[in-house]
Short mmCIF file of C-alpha atoms in Angstrom, two decimals:
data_model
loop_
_atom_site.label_atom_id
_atom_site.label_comp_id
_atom_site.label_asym_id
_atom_site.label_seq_id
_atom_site.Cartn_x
_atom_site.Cartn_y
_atom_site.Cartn_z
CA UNK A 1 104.61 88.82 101.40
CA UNK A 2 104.40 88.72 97.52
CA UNK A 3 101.59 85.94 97.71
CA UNK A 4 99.52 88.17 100.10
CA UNK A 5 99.25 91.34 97.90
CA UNK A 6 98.49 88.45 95.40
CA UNK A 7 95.86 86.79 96.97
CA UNK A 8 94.55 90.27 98.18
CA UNK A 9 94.25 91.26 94.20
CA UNK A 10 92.57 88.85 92.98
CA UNK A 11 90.31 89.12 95.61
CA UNK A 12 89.31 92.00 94.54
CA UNK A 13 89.09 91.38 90.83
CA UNK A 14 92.28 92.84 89.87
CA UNK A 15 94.01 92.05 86.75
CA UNK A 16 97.34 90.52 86.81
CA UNK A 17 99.37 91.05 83.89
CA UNK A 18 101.88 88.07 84.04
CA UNK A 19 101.82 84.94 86.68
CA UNK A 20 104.60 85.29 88.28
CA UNK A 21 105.27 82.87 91.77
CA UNK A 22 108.47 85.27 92.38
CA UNK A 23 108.48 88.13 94.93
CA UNK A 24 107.49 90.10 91.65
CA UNK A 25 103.81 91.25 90.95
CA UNK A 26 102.34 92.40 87.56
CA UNK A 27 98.95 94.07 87.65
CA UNK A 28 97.13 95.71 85.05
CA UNK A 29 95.46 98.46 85.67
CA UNK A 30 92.78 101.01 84.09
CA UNK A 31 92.99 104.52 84.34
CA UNK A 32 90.49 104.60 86.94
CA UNK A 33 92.16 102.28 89.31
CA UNK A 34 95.70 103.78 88.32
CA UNK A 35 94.31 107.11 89.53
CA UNK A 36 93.19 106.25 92.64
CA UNK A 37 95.92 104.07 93.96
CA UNK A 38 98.37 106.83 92.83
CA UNK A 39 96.23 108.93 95.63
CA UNK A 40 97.60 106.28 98.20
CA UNK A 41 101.13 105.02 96.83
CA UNK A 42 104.07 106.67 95.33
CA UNK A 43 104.47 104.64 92.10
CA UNK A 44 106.89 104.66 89.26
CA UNK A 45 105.45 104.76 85.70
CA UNK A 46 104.79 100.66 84.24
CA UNK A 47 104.04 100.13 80.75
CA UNK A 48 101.58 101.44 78.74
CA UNK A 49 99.26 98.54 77.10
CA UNK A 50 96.67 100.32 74.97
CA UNK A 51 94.79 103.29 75.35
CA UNK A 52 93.20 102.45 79.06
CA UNK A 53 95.19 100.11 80.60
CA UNK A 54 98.87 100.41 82.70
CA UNK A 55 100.88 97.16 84.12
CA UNK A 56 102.30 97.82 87.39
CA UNK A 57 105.39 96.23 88.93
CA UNK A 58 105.63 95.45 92.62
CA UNK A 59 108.21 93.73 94.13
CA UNK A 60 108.40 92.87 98.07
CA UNK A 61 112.21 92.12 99.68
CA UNK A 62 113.40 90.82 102.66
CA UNK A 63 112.72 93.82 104.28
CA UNK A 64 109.24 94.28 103.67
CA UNK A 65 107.13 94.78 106.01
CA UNK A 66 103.85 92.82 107.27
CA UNK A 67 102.24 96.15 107.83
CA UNK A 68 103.51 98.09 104.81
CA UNK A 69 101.43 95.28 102.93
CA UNK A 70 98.97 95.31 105.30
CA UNK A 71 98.18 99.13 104.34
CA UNK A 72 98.90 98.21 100.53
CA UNK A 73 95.75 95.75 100.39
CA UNK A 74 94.03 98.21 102.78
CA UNK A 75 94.03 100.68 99.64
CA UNK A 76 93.75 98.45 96.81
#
């Protein structure tokens, strides 16, 4: 599940923070994009890296599903 929402971001010229082959994502994120994926996702605050730019954590389990990360990369 992790390497979809992966694949999906940098498919869409996202930014990832750290490369990470775990069931953990790091993205970086402007305020822009920030913004609008808060619109679609409930997020807890990342880390601040500068003035414009936020890294993200995502993490997918066992019990994630294929169409909760199917609506994830539908927003992104």
């Amino acid at each position: 599940m992790a390497d979809q929402i992966r694949m999906a971001l940098t498919e869409k010229d996202c930014c990832l923070a750290a490369d990470s082959p775990t069931n953990q994502i790091f993205l970086s994120l402007n305020e822009a994009q920030l913004a609008r994926l808060s619109e679609h996702v409930v997020m807890g605050f990342g880390e601040k890296h500068g003035e414009d730019e936020t890294v993200m954590h995502i993490a997918t389990s066992w019990t994630t599903q294929e169409a909760d990360v199917a609506r994830l990369i539908a927003v992104l």
